[in-house]
Amino acid sequence: MSETQQARPPRLLFSRAFLVDRSWPIVLDLGIGAALIALFYGVLLLARYWSGTVVPESQISLAASALPRYAFYSCARILLAYLLSLAFAIGYGYLAAYNKRAEAFLIATLDILQSIPVMSFLPPVILAMMTLIPTHQLGIELGDIVVIFTGMVWNMAFSFYASLKAIPRELQEACKINRFSPIQRAFQLELPFAAIGLVWNSMISVANGWFALMICEMFNLGSRNFRLPGLGSYLATAASMGDNHAMARGLITVVVLIVAIDQLIWRPLIAWSDKFKFENVENADRSRSPILDLLRRSNILTRVSEHTLEPLSERMYAALARGERKRAGVLPDVDRTRRSYLATAVFGTFLLLIAALTIWKASLLVRGLPLVEYRQLLIGAGATFLRVIVALVLAAAWTIPAGVMIGFNPRLARIAQPFAQIAASFPATALFPLILVALLRTGAGLGLSAVVLMMLSTQWYIFFNVIAGAMAIPSDLKEVSTLFGFSRIQRWRTLILPGIFPYLITGLITASGGAWNASILTEYFKLHERTLSTVGLGAQIDHATDTGNFAVLLMATVIMALIVVTINRLLWRPLNRLAETKYRLE
């Protein structure tokens, strides 16, 4: 090679690959800037709509041009309800896991709340919000968001609570020895440890949020009709008018939204949370997300992280550590315990006063209810109970082996996870008319159809919790079972079932509550201006809401809550305690 050839600049600097590598971060920064501008503009549109005058019964247009606006309103309600659910789940989980005196009461309350159907929350919440904000659309919208929140939050709270109870003791002891403050322990141990379960349960919660959205955007409350602009009211209007083309357009819009949310949000979160897996051996085959890889190459996000977030977090942790050392030296443990007792006593007294007032008001409402109504409610409760049991057994029969297969096989997971997430996020309420018509044509009555529809609505609670449990099993334990040549039965008995057991119990508990919740839609359904109903507690709740019979609505809700709490006490609570002790990863 000659000297002139050696002195020539390398062509790599002007190659196409080099230009692409240099231009990609700029394109990403422009995309992030455009997304932030679009988000700001969306907030302005939402604020202008919510600050307008009250329109409880909006005119729903079935034109295709109305779908983007309806999709925006529905996604905004789902997002705000999810953020509210996440904040509540974390706060409630902490309080239940670390306050021994209040733990039993809080978990029992959570059992009751998750068993109350969305339709039972709907009348009091909507009326309360409209009373608080009577002159603006914000009152109805906040009521709608709170009702959607009641359909999303419970499984997230159970998941976070179960994760906190399953943290290995040696990690907790390490935090105590290093005098971590509560905030430092939360961000460096508890939230990372709970991340996998929380992400997968967030997907279920959003899917259940779509379920609740279909109910909350269009409903009757006595003689008043409520209709809010959104995809739920669009699909309900199209179904009631028998407009198949509008139904198809609405379903396609929902599918597009679900695919976009899966690719832009859930897959990056799954790949991000995989780094928090508790194991001693590095797993070479981890979850991947092209979107997450692109975001990590952004100049804006990198500089914000390096020059703002990381120095700020280091200073905050240092200040918290100094404050914790000072408090440890000044405030004895006896004083801390005394303060904790005082706070618990004040909070418990406040709750008892509220409970006493609620019971007194409820007794006045149901005082004149005839005996025949109680008999019908008990018969309906028995019918719904049998349907819930059958739906859970059918759901567990396929979700446990399928979830373990996906969680153990990364190659299969990359293919199956997106389809499973899309299927779970697709609101079952949007498919109910089609499935119900198909089942009725086969000769199945609404009672049998309700079981199938319950299973479709609740199977994902078990499925995604099993996947999360299988993925959370450390890779070194899987390798040990392979090295020792475990048979399939031995592998299931000694590794898989003990490993997924805490997640499985969480999934079954939330699926049970979800099945009771789904009974309000599966046992009482309006199809082509016809009302189909069967014997069941859910049908009685729905009918009482339609007719404004609040006495029956309250009594049916109380009976449903008592049944669910009894089941939790006799079955789920002992199994949950077994998961916290015998099958805890140490």
Coordinates of N, CA, C and O in Angstrom, one line a residue, residues 55-144:
V55 N -73.0 18.1 30.2 CA -73.8 17.4 29.2 C -73.9 15.9 29.5 O -73.0 15.1 29.1
P56 N -74.8 15.5 30.4 CA -74.8 14.1 30.8 C -75.2 13.1 29.7 O -74.8 12.0 29.8
E57 N -75.9 13.6 28.7 CA -76.3 12.7 27.6 C -75.9 13.2 26.3 O -76.6 14.0 25.6
S58 N -74.6 12.9 25.9 CA -74.1 13.4 24.7 C -74.7 12.7 23.5 O -75.0 11.5 23.6
Q59 N -74.7 13.4 22.4 CA -75.2 12.7 21.1 C -74.0 12.0 20.5 O -73.0 12.5 20.2
I60 N -74.1 10.6 20.4 CA -73.1 9.8 19.9 C -73.2 9.6 18.4 O -74.2 9.2 17.9
S61 N -72.2 10.1 17.7 CA -72.1 9.9 16.2 C -71.5 8.6 15.9 O -70.4 8.3 16.4
L62 N -72.0 7.9 14.9 CA -71.5 6.6 14.5 C -70.6 6.8 13.2 O -70.2 5.8 12.6
A63 N -70.3 8.1 12.9 CA -69.4 8.3 11.7 C -68.0 8.0 12.1 O -67.6 8.1 13.2
A64 N -67.3 7.6 11.0 CA -65.9 7.2 11.2 C -65.0 8.3 11.7 O -64.0 8.2 12.4
S65 N -65.4 9.6 11.3 CA -64.6 10.7 11.6 C -64.6 11.0 13.1 O -63.8 11.8 13.6
A66 N -65.6 10.5 13.8 CA -65.7 10.8 15.2 C -64.9 9.8 16.1 O -64.6 10.1 17.3
L67 N -64.3 8.8 15.5 CA -63.6 7.8 16.2 C -62.3 8.3 16.9 O -62.0 7.9 18.0
P68 N -61.5 9.1 16.2 CA -60.3 9.6 16.8 C -60.6 10.4 18.1 O -59.9 10.2 19.1
R69 N -61.6 11.2 18.1 CA -61.9 12.0 19.3 C -62.4 11.1 20.4 O -62.0 11.3 21.5
Y70 N -63.3 10.1 20.0 CA -63.8 9.2 21.1 C -62.6 8.4 21.6 O -62.6 8.1 22.8
A71 N -61.7 8.0 20.8 CA -60.6 7.2 21.2 C -59.7 8.0 22.2 O -59.2 7.5 23.2
F72 N -59.5 9.3 21.9 CA -58.7 10.1 22.8 C -59.4 10.3 24.1 O -58.7 10.1 25.2
Y73 N -60.7 10.5 24.2 CA -61.4 10.6 25.5 C -61.3 9.3 26.3 O -61.0 9.4 27.5
S74 N -61.5 8.2 25.6 CA -61.4 6.9 26.3 C -60.0 6.6 26.9 O -59.9 6.2 28.0
C75 N -59.0 6.9 26.0 CA -57.6 6.6 26.5 C -57.3 7.6 27.7 O -56.6 7.2 28.6
A76 N -57.8 8.8 27.6 CA -57.5 9.7 28.7 C -58.1 9.2 30.0 O -57.5 9.3 31.1
R77 N -59.4 8.7 30.0 CA -60.0 8.2 31.2 C -59.2 7.0 31.7 O -59.0 6.8 32.9
I78 N -58.8 6.1 30.8 CA -58.1 4.9 31.2 C -56.8 5.3 31.8 O -56.4 4.7 32.9
L79 N -56.0 6.2 31.2 CA -54.7 6.6 31.8 C -54.9 7.3 33.2 O -54.1 6.9 34.1
L80 N -55.8 8.2 33.4 CA -55.9 8.8 34.7 C -56.4 7.8 35.7 O -55.9 7.8 36.9
A81 N -57.3 6.9 35.3 CA -57.7 5.9 36.3 C -56.6 4.9 36.6 O -56.4 4.5 37.8
Y82 N -55.7 4.6 35.7 CA -54.5 3.8 36.0 C -53.5 4.5 36.9 O -53.0 3.8 37.8
L83 N -53.3 5.7 36.6 CA -52.3 6.5 37.5 C -52.9 6.5 39.0 O -52.1 6.3 39.9
L84 N -54.2 6.8 39.1 CA -54.8 6.8 40.4 C -54.7 5.4 41.0 O -54.4 5.2 42.2
S85 N -54.9 4.3 40.2 CA -54.8 2.9 40.7 C -53.4 2.6 41.2 O -53.2 2.0 42.2
L86 N -52.4 3.0 40.4 CA -51.0 2.7 40.8 C -50.6 3.4 42.1 O -50.0 2.8 43.0
A87 N -51.0 4.7 42.3 CA -50.7 5.4 43.5 C -51.4 4.7 44.7 O -50.8 4.5 45.8
F88 N -52.7 4.3 44.5 CA -53.4 3.7 45.6 C -52.8 2.3 45.9 O -52.7 2.0 47.1
A89 N -52.5 1.5 44.9 CA -52.0 0.2 45.1 C -50.7 0.2 45.9 O -50.5 -0.6 46.8
I90 N -49.8 1.1 45.6 CA -48.5 1.2 46.3 C -48.7 1.7 47.7 O -48.2 1.1 48.6
G91 N -49.5 2.7 47.9 CA -49.7 3.2 49.3 C -50.5 2.2 50.1 O -50.1 1.9 51.3
Y92 N -51.5 1.5 49.6 CA -52.3 0.5 50.3 C -51.4 -0.7 50.6 O -51.5 -1.3 51.7
G93 N -50.6 -1.1 49.6 CA -49.7 -2.3 49.8 C -48.7 -2.1 50.9 O -48.5 -3.0 51.7
Y94 N -48.1 -0.9 51.0 CA -47.2 -0.6 52.0 C -47.9 -0.6 53.4 O -47.4 -1.2 54.4
L95 N -49.0 0.0 53.5 CA -49.7 0.1 54.8 C -50.1 -1.3 55.2 O -50.0 -1.7 56.4
A96 N -50.6 -2.2 54.3 CA -51.0 -3.5 54.7 C -49.9 -4.4 55.0 O -50.0 -5.3 55.9
A97 N -48.7 -4.3 54.3 CA -47.6 -5.2 54.6 C -46.8 -4.8 55.8 O -46.2 -5.7 56.4
Y98 N -46.7 -3.5 56.2 CA -45.8 -3.1 57.3 C -46.5 -2.7 58.5 O -45.9 -2.4 59.5
N99 N -47.8 -2.6 58.5 CA -48.6 -2.3 59.8 C -49.3 -3.6 60.2 O -50.3 -3.9 59.8
K100 N -48.6 -4.3 61.2 CA -49.1 -5.6 61.6 C -50.5 -5.5 62.3 O -51.3 -6.4 62.1
R101 N -50.7 -4.4 63.0 CA -52.0 -4.3 63.7 C -53.2 -4.0 62.7 O -54.3 -4.4 63.0
A102 N -52.9 -3.4 61.6 CA -53.9 -3.0 60.7 C -54.0 -4.0 59.5 O -54.9 -3.9 58.7
E103 N -53.0 -4.9 59.4 CA -52.9 -5.8 58.2 C -54.2 -6.6 57.9 O -54.7 -6.6 56.8
A104 N -54.7 -7.3 59.0 CA -55.8 -8.1 58.8 C -57.0 -7.3 58.4 O -57.8 -7.7 57.5
F105 N -57.2 -6.2 59.0 CA -58.4 -5.3 58.6 C -58.3 -4.8 57.2 O -59.2 -4.8 56.5
L106 N -57.1 -4.4 56.8 CA -56.9 -3.8 55.5 C -57.1 -4.9 54.4 O -57.7 -4.6 53.3
I107 N -56.6 -6.1 54.6 CA -56.7 -7.1 53.6 C -58.2 -7.6 53.5 O -58.7 -7.8 52.4
A108 N -58.9 -7.6 54.7 CA -60.3 -8.0 54.6 C -61.1 -6.9 53.9 O -62.0 -7.2 53.1
T109 N -60.7 -5.6 54.1 CA -61.4 -4.5 53.4 C -61.1 -4.6 51.9 O -62.0 -4.4 51.0
L110 N -59.9 -5.0 51.5 CA -59.5 -5.1 50.1 C -60.3 -6.3 49.5 O -60.8 -6.2 48.3
D111 N -60.5 -7.4 50.2 CA -61.4 -8.5 49.8 C -62.8 -8.0 49.5 O -63.4 -8.4 48.5
I112 N -63.3 -7.2 50.4 CA -64.7 -6.7 50.2 C -64.8 -5.8 49.0 O -65.7 -5.9 48.2
L113 N -63.8 -4.9 48.9 CA -63.9 -3.9 47.8 C -63.8 -4.5 46.4 O -64.4 -4.1 45.5
Q114 N -62.9 -5.5 46.3 CA -62.7 -6.1 45.0 C -63.9 -7.0 44.6 O -64.1 -7.2 43.4
S115 N -64.7 -7.4 45.6 CA -65.9 -8.2 45.2 C -67.1 -7.3 44.8 O -68.1 -7.8 44.3
I116 N -67.0 -6.0 45.1 CA -68.2 -5.1 44.8 C -68.1 -4.8 43.3 O -67.1 -4.3 42.8
P117 N -69.2 -5.1 42.6 CA -69.2 -4.8 41.1 C -69.1 -3.4 40.8 O -69.5 -2.5 41.6
V118 N -68.7 -3.1 39.6 CA -68.6 -1.7 39.1 C -69.9 -1.0 39.2 O -70.0 0.2 39.5
M119 N -71.0 -1.7 38.8 CA -72.3 -1.1 38.8 C -72.8 -0.7 40.2 O -73.6 0.2 40.3
S120 N -72.2 -1.4 41.2 CA -72.6 -0.9 42.6 C -71.9 0.4 43.0 O -72.5 1.1 43.8
F121 N -70.7 0.6 42.5 CA -70.0 1.9 42.7 C -70.6 3.0 41.9 O -70.5 4.2 42.3
L122 N -71.2 2.6 40.7 CA -71.6 3.6 39.7 C -72.6 4.7 40.3 O -72.3 5.9 40.2
P123 N -73.7 4.3 40.8 CA -74.7 5.4 41.3 C -74.1 6.3 42.3 O -74.2 7.5 42.1
P124 N -73.6 5.8 43.5 CA -73.1 6.8 44.5 C -72.0 7.6 44.0 O -71.9 8.8 44.4
V125 N -71.0 7.1 43.3 CA -69.9 7.8 42.8 C -70.3 8.9 41.9 O -69.9 10.1 42.0
I126 N -71.1 8.6 40.9 CA -71.5 9.6 39.9 C -72.3 10.7 40.5 O -72.1 11.9 40.3
L127 N -73.3 10.3 41.4 CA -74.1 11.3 42.1 C -73.3 12.2 43.0 O -73.5 13.4 43.1
A128 N -72.3 11.6 43.7 CA -71.4 12.4 44.6 C -70.6 13.4 43.8 O -70.5 14.6 44.2
M129 N -70.0 13.0 42.7 CA -69.2 13.9 41.9 C -70.0 15.0 41.3 O -69.6 16.1 41.2
M130 N -71.2 14.6 40.8 CA -72.1 15.7 40.2 C -72.5 16.7 41.3 O -72.7 17.8 41.0
T131 N -72.7 16.2 42.5 CA -73.0 17.1 43.6 C -71.9 18.0 44.0 O -72.0 19.2 44.2
L132 N -70.6 17.5 44.0 CA -69.5 18.3 44.3 C -69.1 19.3 43.2 O -68.7 20.4 43.5
I133 N -69.3 18.9 41.9 CA -69.0 19.8 40.8 C -70.2 19.8 39.9 O -70.3 19.1 38.9
P134 N -71.2 20.6 40.3 CA -72.5 20.5 39.5 C -72.5 21.3 38.2 O -73.4 21.0 37.4
T135 N -71.6 22.3 38.0 CA -71.8 23.2 36.9 C -70.8 22.8 35.7 O -70.9 23.5 34.7
H136 N -70.0 21.9 35.9 CA -69.0 21.5 34.8 C -69.0 20.1 34.5 O -69.4 19.2 35.3
Q137 N -68.6 19.8 33.3 CA -68.5 18.4 32.8 C -67.5 17.6 33.7 O -67.5 16.4 33.7
L138 N -66.6 18.3 34.3 CA -65.6 17.6 35.2 C -66.2 16.7 36.2 O -65.6 15.7 36.5
G139 N -67.3 17.1 36.8 CA -68.0 16.3 37.8 C -68.3 14.9 37.3 O -67.9 13.9 37.9
I140 N -69.0 14.8 36.1 CA -69.3 13.5 35.6 C -68.1 12.7 35.2 O -67.9 11.5 35.4
E141 N -67.1 13.4 34.6 CA -65.9 12.7 34.1 C -65.1 12.2 35.3 O -64.6 11.1 35.2
L142 N -65.0 12.9 36.4 CA -64.2 12.4 37.5 C -65.0 11.2 38.1 O -64.3 10.2 38.6
G143 N -66.3 11.3 38.2 CA -67.1 10.1 38.6 C -66.8 8.9 37.8 O -66.6 7.8 38.3
D144 N -66.8 9.1 36.4 CA -66.5 8.0 35.5 C -65.1 7.4 35.7 O -64.9 6.2 35.8

